[in-house]
Amino acid sequence: MSLDVGAHFGYFTLLFSRLVGESGRIVSLEPTPSTFAVLQRNTAHLSNVTRLKVAAGRHNGSLTISDFGLTYFAQNTVSVSSRLPAQVAQPKARVEVAVIRLDNLCERKGIYPILIKIDAENFETEVIDGLAETIARSHPRILMETGSAQAIRAGKALMDLDYQVFVSTQPGVLTLQKHHVEEALIRYKDVLFVHGPQMTEFWDDR
């Protein structure tokens, strides 16, 4: 069971679907209507994928998303700040989207994720806060896009929950980041978090 939070066009959803097989299950969240339409087309043939046109956050409700169009679609965000430079930071549209607390969804649907991918564009702290109960219960491995102040705070929150940080310096190689972790959260685009007591199992899997 995997969660793809910020699925965009579905690259990771397609990868996860193949990895878990027909008996597995993927829940993919993408709030931007135009991007969600592409996700639907790309994954419509996959019976093990559930698509939700929502954002993940700390509370259930709604927020306005900044849609930067197809050129910068990966930077669409419900955060008040964007990772885009100022000269291109004006969105093409602002759209109200639903926001859900993933703890509520996981409890209601009996979801016990093994892996969670988070690409939330400056909204990582809110996503992690909304997953606190699920993380405490299931201790999933978490692959998170980093490089922003929000992601650093979210990464530190996970470390406070006894998660360890792994980075990749080349394809197929993962390295445990024991020191200068905050620097790693700034330097690397994506970081893998593994719960401490699972470390032995994780290394046996490699």
mmCIF file of C-alpha atoms in Angstrom:
data_model
loop_
_atom_site.group_PDB
_atom_site.id
_atom_site.type_symbol
_atom_site.label_atom_id
_atom_site.label_comp_id
_atom_site.label_asym_id
_atom_site.label_seq_id
_atom_site.Cartn_x
_atom_site.Cartn_y
_atom_site.Cartn_z
ATOM 1 C CA MET A 1 0.000 0.000 0.000
ATOM 2 C CA SER A 2 1.451 3.343 -1.070
ATOM 3 C CA LEU A 3 0.362 6.988 -0.993
ATOM 4 C CA ASP A 4 1.470 9.357 -3.752
ATOM 5 C CA VAL A 5 0.942 12.847 -2.309
ATOM 6 C CA GLY A 6 1.334 15.377 -5.097
ATOM 7 C CA ALA A 7 1.103 12.865 -7.930
ATOM 8 C CA HIS A 8 1.235 15.438 -10.766
ATOM 9 C CA PHE A 9 1.061 13.565 -14.102
ATOM 10 C CA GLY A 10 1.542 10.187 -12.365
ATOM 11 C CA TYR A 11 5.176 9.217 -12.928
ATOM 12 C CA PHE A 12 5.612 7.766 -9.446
ATOM 13 C CA THR A 13 2.072 6.386 -9.432
ATOM 14 C CA LEU A 14 2.868 4.375 -12.571
ATOM 15 C CA LEU A 15 6.126 3.164 -11.023
ATOM 16 C CA PHE A 16 4.489 2.202 -7.721
ATOM 17 C CA SER A 17 1.641 0.444 -9.545
ATOM 18 C CA ARG A 18 4.110 -1.761 -11.350
ATOM 19 C CA LEU A 19 6.091 -2.486 -8.184
ATOM 20 C CA VAL A 20 3.142 -3.494 -5.996
ATOM 21 C CA GLY A 21 1.425 -5.555 -8.689
ATOM 22 C CA GLU A 22 -2.256 -6.382 -9.020
ATOM 23 C CA SER A 23 -2.586 -7.307 -5.354
ATOM 24 C CA GLY A 24 -1.197 -3.939 -4.227
ATOM 25 C CA ARG A 25 -2.922 -0.598 -3.907
ATOM 26 C CA ILE A 26 -1.943 3.001 -4.649
ATOM 27 C CA VAL A 27 -3.822 6.132 -3.571
ATOM 28 C CA SER A 28 -2.718 9.160 -5.607
ATOM 29 C CA LEU A 29 -3.579 12.731 -4.612
ATOM 30 C CA GLU A 30 -3.352 15.639 -7.045
ATOM 31 C CA PRO A 31 -5.318 18.848 -6.385
ATOM 32 C CA THR A 32 -4.772 20.905 -9.574
ATOM 33 C CA PRO A 33 -7.748 20.191 -11.885
ATOM 34 C CA SER A 34 -5.777 20.430 -15.151
ATOM 35 C CA THR A 35 -2.961 18.246 -13.820
ATOM 36 C CA PHE A 36 -5.410 15.766 -12.297
ATOM 37 C CA ALA A 37 -7.016 15.310 -15.729
ATOM 38 C CA VAL A 38 -3.647 14.192 -17.112
ATOM 39 C CA LEU A 39 -3.123 11.885 -14.115
ATOM 40 C CA GLN A 40 -6.498 10.298 -14.828
ATOM 41 C CA ARG A 41 -5.631 9.681 -18.478
ATOM 42 C CA ASN A 42 -2.217 8.261 -17.627
ATOM 43 C CA THR A 43 -3.504 5.836 -14.984
ATOM 44 C CA ALA A 44 -7.053 5.019 -16.136
ATOM 45 C CA HIS A 45 -5.988 1.505 -17.185
ATOM 46 C CA LEU A 46 -4.611 0.651 -13.720
ATOM 47 C CA SER A 47 -7.034 -1.198 -11.469
ATOM 48 C CA ASN A 48 -4.792 -0.854 -8.412
ATOM 49 C CA VAL A 49 -4.784 2.975 -8.444
ATOM 50 C CA THR A 50 -7.295 5.227 -6.683
ATOM 51 C CA ARG A 51 -7.110 8.872 -7.780
ATOM 52 C CA LEU A 52 -8.283 11.737 -5.542
ATOM 53 C CA LYS A 53 -8.518 15.359 -6.733
ATOM 54 C CA VAL A 54 -7.522 16.791 -3.351
ATOM 55 C CA ALA A 55 -4.574 18.279 -1.499
ATOM 56 C CA ALA A 56 -3.248 16.827 1.754
ATOM 57 C CA GLY A 57 -2.934 19.103 4.776
ATOM 58 C CA ARG A 58 -3.199 19.544 8.516
ATOM 59 C CA HIS A 59 -7.005 19.960 8.484
ATOM 60 C CA ASN A 60 -9.961 19.057 6.286
ATOM 61 C CA GLY A 61 -11.290 22.024 4.345
ATOM 62 C CA SER A 62 -10.368 23.972 1.238
ATOM 63 C CA LEU A 63 -7.538 26.204 0.039
ATOM 64 C CA THR A 64 -6.669 28.166 -3.075
ATOM 65 C CA ILE A 65 -4.009 26.602 -5.272
ATOM 66 C CA SER A 66 -1.724 28.626 -7.529
ATOM 67 C CA ASP A 67 -1.703 27.006 -10.980
ATOM 68 C CA PHE A 68 1.394 28.047 -12.952
ATOM 69 C CA GLY A 69 0.302 26.295 -16.157
ATOM 70 C CA LEU A 70 1.931 23.440 -18.040
ATOM 71 C CA THR A 71 5.336 25.124 -18.190
ATOM 72 C CA TYR A 72 5.739 25.144 -14.404
ATOM 73 C CA PHE A 73 3.033 22.665 -13.380
ATOM 74 C CA ALA A 74 5.376 20.896 -10.936
ATOM 75 C CA GLN A 75 5.449 24.080 -8.819
ATOM 76 C CA ASN A 76 1.662 24.374 -8.372
ATOM 77 C CA THR A 77 1.090 24.934 -4.668
ATOM 78 C CA VAL A 78 -1.470 25.646 -1.963
ATOM 79 C CA SER A 79 1.276 27.279 0.092
ATOM 80 C CA VAL A 80 1.388 31.058 0.401
ATOM 81 C CA SER A 81 4.893 30.933 -1.102
ATOM 82 C CA SER A 82 6.240 29.344 -4.274
ATOM 83 C CA ARG A 83 9.643 27.879 -5.072
ATOM 84 C CA LEU A 84 9.600 29.714 -8.387
ATOM 85 C CA PRO A 85 11.776 32.818 -8.876
ATOM 86 C CA ALA A 86 9.924 36.116 -8.703
ATOM 87 C CA GLN A 87 9.996 36.757 -12.454
ATOM 88 C CA VAL A 88 7.845 33.693 -13.171
ATOM 89 C CA ALA A 89 5.960 33.481 -9.871
ATOM 90 C CA GLN A 90 2.660 34.859 -11.167
ATOM 91 C CA PRO A 91 0.201 31.964 -11.509
ATOM 92 C CA LYS A 92 -1.920 31.416 -14.607
ATOM 93 C CA ALA A 93 -4.923 30.810 -12.362
ATOM 94 C CA ARG A 94 -5.974 30.434 -8.729
ATOM 95 C CA VAL A 95 -8.388 27.596 -8.040
ATOM 96 C CA GLU A 96 -10.126 26.546 -4.833
ATOM 97 C CA VAL A 97 -9.407 22.898 -4.046
ATOM 98 C CA ALA A 98 -10.422 20.443 -1.344
ATOM 99 C CA VAL A 99 -7.923 19.615 1.409
ATOM 100 C CA ILE A 100 -8.037 16.443 3.484
ATOM 101 C CA ARG A 101 -6.225 15.276 6.594
ATOM 102 C CA LEU A 102 -4.713 11.960 5.534
ATOM 103 C CA ASP A 103 -5.018 10.480 9.043
ATOM 104 C CA ASN A 104 -8.799 10.670 8.628
ATOM 105 C CA LEU A 105 -8.686 9.016 5.190
ATOM 106 C CA CYS A 106 -6.359 6.233 6.334
ATOM 107 C CA GLU A 107 -8.473 5.464 9.394
ATOM 108 C CA ARG A 108 -11.745 5.520 7.438
ATOM 109 C CA LYS A 109 -10.452 3.343 4.581
ATOM 110 C CA GLY A 110 -8.241 1.029 6.648
ATOM 111 C CA ILE A 111 -5.078 2.208 4.892
ATOM 112 C CA TYR A 112 -1.746 1.113 6.381
ATOM 113 C CA PRO A 113 0.853 2.546 4.000
ATOM 114 C CA ILE A 114 4.277 0.989 3.588
ATOM 115 C CA LEU A 115 5.579 3.865 1.466
ATOM 116 C CA ILE A 116 4.513 7.508 1.169
ATOM 117 C CA LYS A 117 5.868 9.872 -1.493
ATOM 118 C CA ILE A 118 5.408 13.573 -0.733
ATOM 119 C CA ASP A 119 5.916 16.300 -3.328
ATOM 120 C CA ALA A 120 3.831 19.130 -1.901
ATOM 121 C CA GLU A 121 5.659 22.302 -2.982
ATOM 122 C CA ASN A 122 6.231 24.162 0.285
ATOM 123 C CA PHE A 123 3.341 22.403 2.067
ATOM 124 C CA GLU A 124 5.329 19.474 3.476
ATOM 125 C CA THR A 125 4.963 20.413 7.150
ATOM 126 C CA GLU A 126 1.174 20.499 6.880
ATOM 127 C CA VAL A 127 1.144 17.138 5.081
ATOM 128 C CA ILE A 128 3.309 15.514 7.769
ATOM 129 C CA ASP A 129 1.187 17.035 10.562
ATOM 130 C CA GLY A 130 -1.908 15.564 8.927
ATOM 131 C CA LEU A 131 -0.223 12.146 8.822
ATOM 132 C CA ALA A 132 1.036 12.057 12.416
ATOM 133 C CA GLU A 133 -1.238 9.230 13.588
ATOM 134 C CA THR A 134 -0.627 7.136 10.466
ATOM 135 C CA ILE A 135 3.140 7.574 10.768
ATOM 136 C CA ALA A 136 3.059 6.592 14.458
ATOM 137 C CA ARG A 137 0.945 3.523 13.664
ATOM 138 C CA SER A 138 2.515 2.220 10.442
ATOM 139 C CA HIS A 139 6.021 3.771 10.344
ATOM 140 C CA PRO A 140 6.011 3.946 6.545
ATOM 141 C CA ARG A 141 9.100 4.775 4.556
ATOM 142 C CA ILE A 142 8.736 8.338 3.328
ATOM 143 C CA LEU A 143 10.238 9.709 0.123
ATOM 144 C CA MET A 144 9.985 13.487 0.280
ATOM 145 C CA GLU A 145 11.028 16.296 -2.000
ATOM 146 C CA THR A 146 13.295 18.610 -0.013
ATOM 147 C CA GLY A 147 15.236 21.823 -0.597
ATOM 148 C CA SER A 148 12.902 24.366 1.024
ATOM 149 C CA ALA A 149 12.447 25.749 4.531
ATOM 150 C CA GLN A 150 9.117 23.903 4.788
ATOM 151 C CA ALA A 151 10.735 20.608 3.798
ATOM 152 C CA ILE A 152 13.523 21.131 6.346
ATOM 153 C CA ARG A 153 10.943 21.602 9.110
ATOM 154 C CA ALA A 154 9.058 18.515 7.935
ATOM 155 C CA GLY A 155 12.294 16.514 7.815
ATOM 156 C CA LYS A 156 13.201 17.554 11.346
ATOM 157 C CA ALA A 157 9.722 16.541 12.515
ATOM 158 C CA LEU A 158 10.300 13.078 11.073
ATOM 159 C CA MET A 159 13.715 12.859 12.703
ATOM 160 C CA ASP A 160 12.054 13.691 16.037
ATOM 161 C CA LEU A 161 9.933 10.574 15.409
ATOM 162 C CA ASP A 162 13.126 8.464 15.174
ATOM 163 C CA TYR A 163 13.420 8.511 11.377
ATOM 164 C CA GLN A 164 16.826 8.259 9.688
ATOM 165 C CA VAL A 165 17.802 10.130 6.514
ATOM 166 C CA PHE A 166 19.104 8.488 3.347
ATOM 167 C CA VAL A 167 20.373 10.342 0.288
ATOM 168 C CA SER A 168 21.364 9.140 -3.165
ATOM 169 C CA THR A 169 24.585 10.440 -4.695
ATOM 170 C CA GLN A 170 24.357 8.220 -7.775
ATOM 171 C CA PRO A 171 21.805 5.836 -9.318
ATOM 172 C CA GLY A 172 21.282 2.692 -7.259
ATOM 173 C CA VAL A 173 23.237 3.950 -4.241
ATOM 174 C CA LEU A 174 21.705 5.073 -0.933
ATOM 175 C CA THR A 175 23.816 6.556 1.842
ATOM 176 C CA LEU A 176 22.797 7.023 5.467
ATOM 177 C CA GLN A 177 23.230 10.717 6.322
ATOM 178 C CA LYS A 178 24.509 10.626 9.907
ATOM 179 C CA HIS A 179 25.897 14.154 10.060
ATOM 180 C CA HIS A 180 25.026 17.557 8.563
ATOM 181 C CA VAL A 181 21.449 16.427 8.036
ATOM 182 C CA GLU A 182 20.018 19.917 7.645
ATOM 183 C CA GLU A 183 22.579 20.600 4.914
ATOM 184 C CA ALA A 184 21.472 17.407 3.162
ATOM 185 C CA LEU A 185 17.827 18.482 3.338
ATOM 186 C CA ILE A 186 18.808 21.663 1.508
ATOM 187 C CA ARG A 187 21.222 20.105 -0.975
ATOM 188 C CA TYR A 188 19.326 17.046 -2.200
ATOM 189 C CA LYS A 189 16.110 17.210 -4.178
ATOM 190 C CA ASP A 190 14.610 14.025 -2.730
ATOM 191 C CA VAL A 191 15.368 12.307 0.567
ATOM 192 C CA LEU A 192 14.282 8.908 1.908
ATOM 193 C CA PHE A 193 13.246 8.650 5.568
ATOM 194 C CA VAL A 194 13.304 5.228 7.275
ATOM 195 C CA HIS A 195 12.074 4.605 10.814
ATOM 196 C CA GLY A 196 14.974 3.746 13.104
ATOM 197 C CA PRO A 197 13.777 0.320 14.369
ATOM 198 C CA GLN A 198 13.288 -0.743 10.722
ATOM 199 C CA MET A 199 16.904 -0.050 9.772
ATOM 200 C CA THR A 200 18.018 -3.671 9.964
ATOM 201 C CA GLU A 201 15.066 -4.808 7.865
ATOM 202 C CA PHE A 202 15.725 -1.970 5.403
ATOM 203 C CA TRP A 203 19.345 -2.932 4.851
ATOM 204 C CA ASP A 204 18.368 -6.615 4.501
ATOM 205 C CA ASP A 205 15.955 -5.573 1.722
ATOM 206 C CA ARG A 206 18.649 -3.851 -0.323
#
